[in-house]
Each structure stands twice: as C-alpha cells, then as structure tokens.
XYZ file of C-alpha atoms in Angstrom:
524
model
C 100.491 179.609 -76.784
C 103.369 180.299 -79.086
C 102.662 183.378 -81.834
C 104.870 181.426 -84.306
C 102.759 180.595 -87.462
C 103.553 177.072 -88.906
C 101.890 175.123 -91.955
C 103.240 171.308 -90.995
C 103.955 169.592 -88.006
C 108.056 169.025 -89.112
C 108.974 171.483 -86.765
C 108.088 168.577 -84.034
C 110.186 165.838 -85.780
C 112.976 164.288 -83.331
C 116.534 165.738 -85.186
C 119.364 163.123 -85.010
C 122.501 165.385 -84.352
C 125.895 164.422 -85.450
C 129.348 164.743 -83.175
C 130.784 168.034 -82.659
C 133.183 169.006 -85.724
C 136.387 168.635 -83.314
C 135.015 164.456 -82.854
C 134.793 163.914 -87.075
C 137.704 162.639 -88.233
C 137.748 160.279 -91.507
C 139.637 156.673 -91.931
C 143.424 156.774 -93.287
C 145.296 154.654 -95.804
C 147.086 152.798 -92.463
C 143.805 152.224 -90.896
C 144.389 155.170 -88.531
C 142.331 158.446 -88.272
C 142.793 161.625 -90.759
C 141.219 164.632 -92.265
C 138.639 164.913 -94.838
C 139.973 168.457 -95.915
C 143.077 169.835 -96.387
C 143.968 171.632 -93.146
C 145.387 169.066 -90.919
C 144.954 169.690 -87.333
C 147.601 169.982 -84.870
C 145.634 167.252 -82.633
C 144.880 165.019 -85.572
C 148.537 165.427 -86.919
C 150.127 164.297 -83.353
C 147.607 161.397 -82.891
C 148.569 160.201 -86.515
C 152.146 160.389 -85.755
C 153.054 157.379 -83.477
C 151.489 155.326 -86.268
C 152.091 156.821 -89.676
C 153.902 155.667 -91.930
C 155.935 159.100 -92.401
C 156.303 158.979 -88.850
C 160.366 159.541 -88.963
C 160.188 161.787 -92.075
C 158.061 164.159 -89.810
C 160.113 164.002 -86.987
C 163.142 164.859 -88.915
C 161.263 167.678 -90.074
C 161.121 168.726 -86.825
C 164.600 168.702 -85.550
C 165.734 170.673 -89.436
C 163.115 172.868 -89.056
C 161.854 173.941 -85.761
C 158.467 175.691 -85.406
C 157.998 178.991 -84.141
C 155.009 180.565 -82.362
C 152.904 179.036 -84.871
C 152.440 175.334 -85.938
C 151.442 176.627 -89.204
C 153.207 178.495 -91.891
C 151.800 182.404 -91.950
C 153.246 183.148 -95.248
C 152.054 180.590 -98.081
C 151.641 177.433 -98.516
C 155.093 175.800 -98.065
C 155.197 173.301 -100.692
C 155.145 176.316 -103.459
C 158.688 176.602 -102.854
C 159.511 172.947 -103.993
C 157.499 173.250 -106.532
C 158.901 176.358 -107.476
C 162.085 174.507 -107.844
C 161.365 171.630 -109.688
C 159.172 173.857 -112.293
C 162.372 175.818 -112.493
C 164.701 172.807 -113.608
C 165.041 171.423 -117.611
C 164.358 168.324 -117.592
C 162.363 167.598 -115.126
C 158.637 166.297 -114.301
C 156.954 168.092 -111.158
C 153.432 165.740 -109.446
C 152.008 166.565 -106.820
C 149.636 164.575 -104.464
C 147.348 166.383 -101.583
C 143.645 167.986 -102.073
C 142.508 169.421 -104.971
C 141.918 172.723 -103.739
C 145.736 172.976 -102.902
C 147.228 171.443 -105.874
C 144.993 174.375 -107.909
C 146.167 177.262 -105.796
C 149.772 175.679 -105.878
C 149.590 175.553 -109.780
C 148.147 178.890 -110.335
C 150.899 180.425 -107.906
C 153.234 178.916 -109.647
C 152.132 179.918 -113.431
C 151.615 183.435 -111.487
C 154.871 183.809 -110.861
C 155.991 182.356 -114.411
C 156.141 178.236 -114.361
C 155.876 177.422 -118.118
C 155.215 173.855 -117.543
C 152.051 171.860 -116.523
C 152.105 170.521 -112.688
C 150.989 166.736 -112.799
C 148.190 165.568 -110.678
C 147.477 162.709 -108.858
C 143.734 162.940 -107.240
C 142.265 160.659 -104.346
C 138.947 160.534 -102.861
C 138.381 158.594 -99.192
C 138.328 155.166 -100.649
C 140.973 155.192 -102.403
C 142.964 157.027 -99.291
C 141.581 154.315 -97.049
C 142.451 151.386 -99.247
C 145.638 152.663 -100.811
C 144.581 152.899 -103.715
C 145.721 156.288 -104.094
C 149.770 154.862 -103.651
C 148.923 152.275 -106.491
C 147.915 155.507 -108.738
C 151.330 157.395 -107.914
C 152.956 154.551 -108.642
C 151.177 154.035 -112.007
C 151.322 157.781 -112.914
C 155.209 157.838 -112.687
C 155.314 154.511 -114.908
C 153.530 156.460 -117.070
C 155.319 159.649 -117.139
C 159.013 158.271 -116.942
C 160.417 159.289 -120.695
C 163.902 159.103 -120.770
C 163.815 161.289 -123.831
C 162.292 163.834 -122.365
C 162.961 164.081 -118.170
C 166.198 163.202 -116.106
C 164.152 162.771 -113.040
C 160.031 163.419 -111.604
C 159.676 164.943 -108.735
C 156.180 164.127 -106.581
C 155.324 166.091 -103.786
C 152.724 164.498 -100.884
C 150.689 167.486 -99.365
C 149.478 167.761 -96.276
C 146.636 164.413 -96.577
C 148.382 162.212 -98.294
C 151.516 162.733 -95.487
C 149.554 162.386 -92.628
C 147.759 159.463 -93.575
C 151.112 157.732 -94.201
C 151.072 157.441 -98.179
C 154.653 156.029 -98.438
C 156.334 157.487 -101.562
C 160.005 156.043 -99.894
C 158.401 152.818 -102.010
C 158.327 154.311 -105.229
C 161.038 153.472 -107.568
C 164.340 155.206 -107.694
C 164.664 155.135 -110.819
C 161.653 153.881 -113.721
C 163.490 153.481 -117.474
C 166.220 155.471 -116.501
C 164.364 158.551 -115.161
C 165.004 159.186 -111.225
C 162.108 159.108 -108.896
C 162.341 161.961 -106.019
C 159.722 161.436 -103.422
C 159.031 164.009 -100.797
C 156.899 165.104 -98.464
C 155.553 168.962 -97.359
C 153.071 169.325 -95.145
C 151.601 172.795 -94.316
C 152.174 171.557 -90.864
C 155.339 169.954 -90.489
C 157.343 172.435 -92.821
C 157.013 176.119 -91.258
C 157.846 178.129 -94.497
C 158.327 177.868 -98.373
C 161.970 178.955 -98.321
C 162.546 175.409 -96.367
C 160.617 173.527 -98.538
C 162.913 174.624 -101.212
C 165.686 173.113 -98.945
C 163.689 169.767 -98.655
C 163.830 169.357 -102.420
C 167.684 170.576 -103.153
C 168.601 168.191 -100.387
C 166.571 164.958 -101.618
C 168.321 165.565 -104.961
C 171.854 166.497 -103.950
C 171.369 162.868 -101.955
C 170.184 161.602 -105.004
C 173.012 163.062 -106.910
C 175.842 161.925 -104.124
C 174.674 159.050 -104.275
C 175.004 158.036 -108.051
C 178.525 160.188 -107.714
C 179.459 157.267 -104.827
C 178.418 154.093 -107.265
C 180.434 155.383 -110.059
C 181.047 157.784 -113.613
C 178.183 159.779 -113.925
C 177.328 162.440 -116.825
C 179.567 165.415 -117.538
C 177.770 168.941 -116.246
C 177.503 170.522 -119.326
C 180.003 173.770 -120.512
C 184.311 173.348 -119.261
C 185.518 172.387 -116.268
C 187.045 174.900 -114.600
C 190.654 174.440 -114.389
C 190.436 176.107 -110.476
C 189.172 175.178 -107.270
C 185.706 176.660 -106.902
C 182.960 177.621 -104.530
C 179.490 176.463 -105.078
C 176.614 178.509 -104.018
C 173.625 178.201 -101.930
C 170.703 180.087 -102.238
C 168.357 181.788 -105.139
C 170.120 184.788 -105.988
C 169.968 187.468 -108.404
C 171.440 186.055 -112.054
C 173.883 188.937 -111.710
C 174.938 188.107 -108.318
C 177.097 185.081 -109.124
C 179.332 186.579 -111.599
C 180.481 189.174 -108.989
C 180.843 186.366 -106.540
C 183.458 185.262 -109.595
C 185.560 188.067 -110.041
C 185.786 188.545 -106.383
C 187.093 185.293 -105.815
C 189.218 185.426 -108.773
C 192.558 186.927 -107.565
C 192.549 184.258 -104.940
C 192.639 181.779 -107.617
C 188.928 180.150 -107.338
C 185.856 180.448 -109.002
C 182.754 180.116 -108.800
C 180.632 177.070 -109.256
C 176.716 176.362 -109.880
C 174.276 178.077 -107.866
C 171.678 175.560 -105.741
C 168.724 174.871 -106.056
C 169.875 173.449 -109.656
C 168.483 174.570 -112.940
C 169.713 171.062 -114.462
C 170.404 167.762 -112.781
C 173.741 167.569 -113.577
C 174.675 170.840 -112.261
C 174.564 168.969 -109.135
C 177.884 166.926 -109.796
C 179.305 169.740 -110.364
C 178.305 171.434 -107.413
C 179.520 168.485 -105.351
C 183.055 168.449 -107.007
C 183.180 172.195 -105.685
C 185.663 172.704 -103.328
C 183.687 174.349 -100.010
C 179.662 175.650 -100.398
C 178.903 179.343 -99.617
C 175.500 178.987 -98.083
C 174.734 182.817 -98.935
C 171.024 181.849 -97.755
C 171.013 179.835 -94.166
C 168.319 177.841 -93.970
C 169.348 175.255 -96.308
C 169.786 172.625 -93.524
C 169.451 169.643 -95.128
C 171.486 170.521 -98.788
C 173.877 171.167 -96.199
C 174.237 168.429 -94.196
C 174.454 166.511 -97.898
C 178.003 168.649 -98.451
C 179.136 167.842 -95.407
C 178.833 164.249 -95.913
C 180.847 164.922 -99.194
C 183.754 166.540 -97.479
C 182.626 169.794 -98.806
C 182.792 172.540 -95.540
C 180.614 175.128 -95.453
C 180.576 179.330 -95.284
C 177.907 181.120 -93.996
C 177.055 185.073 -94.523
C 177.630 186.821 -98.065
C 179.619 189.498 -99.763
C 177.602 192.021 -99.141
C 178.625 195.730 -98.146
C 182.246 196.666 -96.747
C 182.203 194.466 -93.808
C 180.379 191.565 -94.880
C 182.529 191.365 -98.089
C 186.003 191.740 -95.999
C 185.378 189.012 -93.105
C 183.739 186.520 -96.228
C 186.404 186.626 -98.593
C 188.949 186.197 -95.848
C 186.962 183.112 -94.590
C 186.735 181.886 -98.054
C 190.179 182.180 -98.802
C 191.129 180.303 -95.120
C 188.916 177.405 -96.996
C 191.019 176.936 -99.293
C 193.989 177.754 -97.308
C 194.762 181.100 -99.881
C 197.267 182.534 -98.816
C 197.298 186.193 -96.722
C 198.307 188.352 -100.127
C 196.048 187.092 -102.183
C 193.134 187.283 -99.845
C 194.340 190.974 -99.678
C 194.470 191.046 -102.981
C 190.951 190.478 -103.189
C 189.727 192.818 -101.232
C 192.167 195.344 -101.914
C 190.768 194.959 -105.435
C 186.813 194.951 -104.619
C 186.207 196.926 -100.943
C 187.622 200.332 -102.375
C 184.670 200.133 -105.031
C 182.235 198.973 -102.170
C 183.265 201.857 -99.539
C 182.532 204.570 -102.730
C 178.910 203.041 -103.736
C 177.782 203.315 -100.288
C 179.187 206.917 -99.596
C 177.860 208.067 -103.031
C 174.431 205.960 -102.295
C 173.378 206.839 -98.663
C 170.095 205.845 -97.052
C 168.577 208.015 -94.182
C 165.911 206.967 -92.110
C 164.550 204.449 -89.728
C 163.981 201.128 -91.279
C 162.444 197.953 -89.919
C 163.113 194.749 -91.955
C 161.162 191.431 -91.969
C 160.499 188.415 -94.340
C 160.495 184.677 -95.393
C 163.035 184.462 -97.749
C 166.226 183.946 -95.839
C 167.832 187.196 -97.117
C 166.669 189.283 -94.799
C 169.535 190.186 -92.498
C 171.876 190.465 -95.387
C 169.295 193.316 -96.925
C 169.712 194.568 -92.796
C 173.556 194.983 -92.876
C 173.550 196.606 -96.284
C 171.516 198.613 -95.110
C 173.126 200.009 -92.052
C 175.852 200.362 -94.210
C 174.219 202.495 -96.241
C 173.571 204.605 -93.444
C 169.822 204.118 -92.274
C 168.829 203.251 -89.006
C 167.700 199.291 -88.260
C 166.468 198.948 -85.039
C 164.396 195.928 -85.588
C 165.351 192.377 -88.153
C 162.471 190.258 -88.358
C 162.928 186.829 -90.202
C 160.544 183.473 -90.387
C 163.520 181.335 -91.050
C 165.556 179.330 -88.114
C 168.620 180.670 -86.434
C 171.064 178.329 -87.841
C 174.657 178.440 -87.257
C 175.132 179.836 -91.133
C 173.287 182.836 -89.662
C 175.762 183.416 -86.515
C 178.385 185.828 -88.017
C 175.317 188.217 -89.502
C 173.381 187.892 -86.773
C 175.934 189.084 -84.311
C 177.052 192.200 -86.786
C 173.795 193.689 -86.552
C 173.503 192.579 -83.039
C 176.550 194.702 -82.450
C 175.591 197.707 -84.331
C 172.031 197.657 -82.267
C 169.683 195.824 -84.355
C 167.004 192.791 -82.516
C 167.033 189.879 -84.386
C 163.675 187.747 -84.262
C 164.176 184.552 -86.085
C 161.293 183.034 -86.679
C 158.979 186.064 -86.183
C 155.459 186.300 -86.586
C 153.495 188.915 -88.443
C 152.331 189.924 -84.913
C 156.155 189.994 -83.924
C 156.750 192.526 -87.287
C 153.736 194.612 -86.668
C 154.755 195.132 -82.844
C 157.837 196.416 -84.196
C 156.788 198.561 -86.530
C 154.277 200.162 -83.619
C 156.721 199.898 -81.481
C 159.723 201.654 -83.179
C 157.750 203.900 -85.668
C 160.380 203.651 -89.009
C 160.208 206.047 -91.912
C 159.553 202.815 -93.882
C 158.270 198.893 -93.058
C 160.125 196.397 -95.271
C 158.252 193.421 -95.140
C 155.624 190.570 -95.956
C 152.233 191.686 -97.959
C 149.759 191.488 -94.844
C 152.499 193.673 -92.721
C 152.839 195.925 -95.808
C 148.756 196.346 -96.248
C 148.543 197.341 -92.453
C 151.158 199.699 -92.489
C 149.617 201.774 -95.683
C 146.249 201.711 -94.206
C 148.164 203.614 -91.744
C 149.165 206.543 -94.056
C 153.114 205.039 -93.480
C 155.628 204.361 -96.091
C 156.055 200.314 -96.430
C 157.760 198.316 -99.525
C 157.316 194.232 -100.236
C 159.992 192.448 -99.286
C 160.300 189.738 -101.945
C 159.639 191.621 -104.909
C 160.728 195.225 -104.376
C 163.906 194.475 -101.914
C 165.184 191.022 -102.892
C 164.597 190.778 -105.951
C 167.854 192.925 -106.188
C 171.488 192.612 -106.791
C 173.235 192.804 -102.877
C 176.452 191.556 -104.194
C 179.549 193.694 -104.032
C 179.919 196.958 -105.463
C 176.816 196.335 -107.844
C 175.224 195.620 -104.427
C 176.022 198.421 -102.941
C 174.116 200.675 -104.298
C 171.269 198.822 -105.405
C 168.759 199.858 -102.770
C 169.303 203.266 -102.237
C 166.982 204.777 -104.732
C 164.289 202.472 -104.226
C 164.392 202.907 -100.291
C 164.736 206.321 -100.572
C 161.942 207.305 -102.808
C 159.713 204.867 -100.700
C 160.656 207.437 -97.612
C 159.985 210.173 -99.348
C 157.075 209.261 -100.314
C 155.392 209.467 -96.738
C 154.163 212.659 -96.556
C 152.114 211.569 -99.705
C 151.016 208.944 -98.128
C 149.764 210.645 -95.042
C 147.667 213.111 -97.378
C 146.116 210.395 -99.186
C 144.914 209.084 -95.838
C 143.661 212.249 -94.916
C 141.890 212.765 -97.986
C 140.399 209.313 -97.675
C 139.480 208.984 -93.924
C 136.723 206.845 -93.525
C 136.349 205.850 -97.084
C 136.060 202.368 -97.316
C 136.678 201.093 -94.130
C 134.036 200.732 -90.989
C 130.186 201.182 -92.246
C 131.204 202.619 -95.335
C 133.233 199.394 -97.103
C 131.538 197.873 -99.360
C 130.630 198.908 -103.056
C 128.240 201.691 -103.540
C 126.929 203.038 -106.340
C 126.128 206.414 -104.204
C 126.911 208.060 -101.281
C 126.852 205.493 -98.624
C 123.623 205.476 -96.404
C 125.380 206.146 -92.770
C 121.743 206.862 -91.032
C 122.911 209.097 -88.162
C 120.112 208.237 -86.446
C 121.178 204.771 -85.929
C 124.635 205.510 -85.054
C 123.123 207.928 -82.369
C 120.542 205.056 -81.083
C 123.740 202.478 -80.827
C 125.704 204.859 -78.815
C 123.305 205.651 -76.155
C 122.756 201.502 -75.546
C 126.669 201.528 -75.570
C 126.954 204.271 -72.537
C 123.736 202.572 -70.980
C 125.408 199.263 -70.941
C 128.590 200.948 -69.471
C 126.403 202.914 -67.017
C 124.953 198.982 -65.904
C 128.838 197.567 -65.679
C 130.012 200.709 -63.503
C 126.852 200.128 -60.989
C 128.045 196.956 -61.048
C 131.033 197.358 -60.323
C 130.006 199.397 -57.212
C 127.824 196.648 -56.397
C-alpha cells in the first residue's frame, strides 16, 4: 500500500503526452516546416533549405561567409550590425521583420550604443506566417513609410523566422514614390558574426547604387569633387583615421574618398567613382565583389605602424601606377614620424589578442611594433585574401593566427600562453578577471582607437600599459575576495552567508565513499 496521501482520484487519470520537443515543429509561409521561436535549429534550417524560398540567398551566405566551429554566432546577434548601419545613415528608414523578442533586444542594443532613430516593426503571429500574410504587411508597411521628403531609401531586415520560412522580400519594390527598397536577409544562423552582417547591407546598397550609376545621371555626393584620383575606404574606422589616410596619400597625388558603410546614400557614387578601394577591414566580401564589378581593384591591410604603412602606401601607389619618387615621397614624409611614436611609446609584455570586429590583426602588428610580445591572434572573421599580407607579417614574426576562433579557442590561449594582459571579447574578458589577470575589451577599449599612422602609433601604449600594470592589483583583489561570491556563497545576502560546515563535511564523506565503491570496482 502506497504511504502517499491523496484527496481525488486525478492522480489515476490516463495523461495524453505530446511528441518530444525535437518532433514539434510549426507550419511555414511555403507550406514547409519551421520554428515557433526564434532560435532556428540547425536540423530545421537544413530541412527548410531545399524548399525555401531564400534557398539561394542562404547558400550564398555560405560560400561569403563560411562557418566556423559553430553554426551559430558566439558574439551577438548578427543582424545588430546591419542595423547598426542603416540607423547610422541620414536619410534612411531601418524595419525589421523576425520575433519580437529579437527585434526588442536588437532595438535596445542599438539605442544602447546611441541609434537616435526609432527601428520599424513588422510583427507576425503563425497564421499570418503560414498564409503569408505577414509578406502582404511588409509590403503595406513600406507603402506606408516611403516619404520622399523625408528617406532616400528603407532598409528591412528578415530575422531568423521570417528567412527560414521563405518570406521573399526579393518581391518587394525597388523603389515605392521614389524611395529605394533594400531587402535583406540575416539569420542568426546563416550569418556567423555582426561585422558580416554589416557587409551584407553595404553590399546590397553599393549594388543598389551601381546599379542606378549603370542606367544613367544620378545625384551629385554632396561637398567638391576632388580634382585627384582617390581611394575609397572600407571599414568603420575612427573619424580621425581617414584624414591621416589623406595626407599620407597626398604627396602621391590622391586622396581620399568616403569611408563604407555610408553615412548618406549618395556617398556611395562617390565611393564608386574612386579610383581603387582600401579594404582596411577584410571581411567585407560582398561590398567587394560590388567594386570589382565596377573596375575598382582592391587593397587589403592598413597603414598602420612602420611596416604596415611602408608595404601599403607602396601598393597603393602601384594602383595607381605613382611613380617610385613619389611613393618615396610618401613615406619618406610619414614613416620617420611613425618609427619615433613607437620608440617613444613602447609596450612590454605578453599580449594575446582576439575579437569580432575585423581589426584585430591590425591592433596585433601595432602591437608587436610597439614592442610587446603576441604569441597568439584570435579573430571570428574569415581568412579572406584581404587578410593575406597581415596575416603572414605576424605569422613571420611568431604570432598563430585563428580565424574564425571560438571563445574556447581564445580562452585556450590565454591558459595556454599565460599573457600579462587578454585583449578580447566580454565573456573572455569576465573569465580572465575572475582569474585575478589583467584583461581589456576589445571593441571599446582597443578599437575604438586611432591605429592610423603616426597618430596610430602611439595610441595604445598608455592604455595597454596601465592595464599591465595593473595586475598585481588585480591579483590582491582576488586574494582579498577568495570565495566571495562564487561557489555556495553567490547569491545576495543580507549577512554572513550560512556555509553549515556540517553539511559540507556530510557531502564529502558520500563523495570519498562513492570513490571508495568505483575503486572496488575497478578491482572487480
């Protein structure tokens, strides 16, 4: 006879289980099977595939940007990097489409980190997915929003659902009352990191852009045209950046031209009536490929420290076929100023670098240069060939290079080569100070720097080396606060935590009895 006490008999009723959570899947817009929630499976996604209407988008996704260890992005969610750049431009209208969870963690991100404009919203629910419906409301939205007094183009964004249950934005519009329509799609699972989705959205635009260019007279980018050939340039950068790009390229006779991603739309002409690209960030495959098919070759690596500056000017100026005296012009006139900043700005210690922004082996050789230590160059982004020439400079000075790392590559090489500091991503960061050890952010504290020539040159020294220094404080802090916080002591208390030694002695003897059991066993 059971002991259980029970008022009711419901404890007998039959109980009509459902399928396992791996068998629910929920109807899509094509008729096909997709996901209730946000996070798209990697079986779902490859089962949707041979029928989705995205199909070919996805599987040019995959030859731009090929996944790592991970089908998922680790940093977050990828599609805050387009919609970082559309925020970022006048004149234009930013929607996106995907679950509401995501599109309110994309928008507060976004206003986090500045936006000062409201992201449209397009919402579905699983009838109007099935039915598509929820296409019918994009397209009605953007009818709706298309002012040609106030934007030059919208920009809506399909999230992970909406993608892989085929919604086809390629139907929308290209243009609604004389505002252009840009339709694209990033999926947390097709698009590995934010820094690419930024590439996805310069890329649809700068097709956009060639495009009207091709048909005929477009608008006039605002300010003079330059009365010199000049060099575009690829990647977010520092706002001083640029203008020492300028004056280093000036004694060859060029200039510089607009910096991509755009801040207006017609910066984009502009850029494409630039005589070569400098793709100072690498991973811009697809803006690239959009130069290329405007005749416009392209220069990887940067101006950054003595070498980096020498060997780019000099491929810069073979561009534009300068000739040999003015290339040494240039850098008779610039790496004089670099070779002082790094002599009067020197960096000692062990340093491991990782991050998702693109820059990260150009913060590596600037740093060697400025005399620390880099055994280890950890990157999310692709190996791409705009990478090669930095890549094999730090390969030759004894650096790894991981493209496409994981945090568990980063961490391995932080345990693994023990630096006087970890440059890196915010989980790497958090589990290096937990370990009493210097470690700085990569994006906000190391990027978010001038690298740039002589202003470049100097620009991470003090920060670095007050981060180094500052490891024997850190080690005393974690000796003053071992085991505060962490094990049976996190929490909130309002006292001393209750740690019951009398428990902790009761669990260790059934720990060393059940080892006692496995060794017998083991003789057994």
């Amino acid at each position: 006879m059971s002991k259980e006490v029970t008022y009711d008999t419901t404890d007998q009723v039959d109980v009509i289980k459902g399928h396992p959570a791996e068998e629910v899947v929920s109807p899509s817009a094509n008729g096909q099977t997709g996901t209730a929630g946000s996070c798209v499976s990697e079986e779902l996604k490859n089962a949707n595939l041979a029928n989705s209407e995205n199909a070919e988008i996805l599987e040019k996704y995959a030859a731009d940007y090929p996944v790592g260890p991970h089908d998922k992005p680790q940093s977050m969610c990828p599609a805050f990097g387009s919609l970082r750049v559309g925020l970022r431009m006048r004149r234009v209208a930013t929607v996106l489409s995907g679950s509401a969870c995501c599109v309110y963690g994309l928008s507060f991100v976004s206003h986090f980190y500045g936006a000062r404009r409201s992201v449209g919203y397009v919402p579905f629910d699983s009838e109007s997915l099935v039915t598509g419906k929820l296409f019918e409301d994009i397209r009605d939205s953007v009818h709706d929003l298309a002012d040609p007094d106030q934007y030059d183009a919208i920009v809506v964004t399909n999230l992970c659902v909406p993608t892989a249950s085929g919604v086809p934005l390629r139907l929308l519009p290209n243009e609604i009352n004389g505002v252009r329509i840009i339709g694209i799609d990033v999926p947390g699972f097709g698009v590995p990191t934010h820094a690419e989705a930024k590439d996805i959205l310069a890329g649809a635009m700068l097709n956009f852009a060639r495009q009207e260019v091709e048909a005929g007279p477009v608008q006039a980018p605002k300010g003079e045209k330059q009365d010199r050939p000049t060099v575009a340039m690829l990647g977010e950068m520092f706002p001083a950046d640029p203008m020492m790009i300028g004056a280093m390229l000036a004694p060859m006779g060029l200039g510089v031209g607009p910096v991509l991603p755009a801040r207006e739309w017609r910066e984009m002409y502009a850029a494409l009536d630039c005589g070569a690209v400098a793709a100072i960030h690498p991973f811009y495959t697809s803006t690239i490929r959009e130069f290329d098919a405007a005749g416009r070759p392209s220069i990887g690596s940067a101006p950054v420290g003595y070498d980096g500056t020498a060997d780019w000017l000099a491929a810069i100026g073979d561009t534009f076929n300068v000739g040999a005296d003015k290339i040494a012009d240039a850098q008779n006139a610039f790496l004089p100023a670099i070779k002082g900043a790094l002599s009067q700005n020197q960096i000692n210690g062990r340093i491991t670098v990782s991050g998702y922004e693109g820059s990260e082996l150009l913060v590596a050789r600037l740093l060697i240069e400025s005399g620390a230590e880099v055994p280890y160059v950890g990157t999310a982004c692709p190996k791409t060939p705009m990478s090669q020439a930095d890549a094999e400079w730090l390969a030759s000075k004894g650096a790894v290079i991981k493209f496409r790392a994981s945090l568990e590559d980063d961490l391995s090489a932080v345990e693994a080569f023990k630096p006087d500091l970890a440059i890196g991503t915010t989980p790497l960061v958090q589990e290096v100070k937990e370990k009493g050890q210097p470690a700085l952010y990569f994006t906000n504290l190391v990027s978010a720097r001038p690298l740039m020539g002589p202003a470049g040159a100097g620009s991470l020294a003090q920060v670095i080396n007050t981060a180094i220094e500052g490891g024997e404080r850190m080690a005393n802090m974690r000796s003053f606060f071992e085991n505060v916080g962490e094990g049976d002591t996190a929490g909130i208390w309002q006292g001393a935590p209750n740690l019951r030694p009398d428990f902790r002695a009761q669990n260790l003897k059934k720990i060393e009895k059940a080892a006692r059991a496995a060794k017998a066993q083991e003789m057994i």
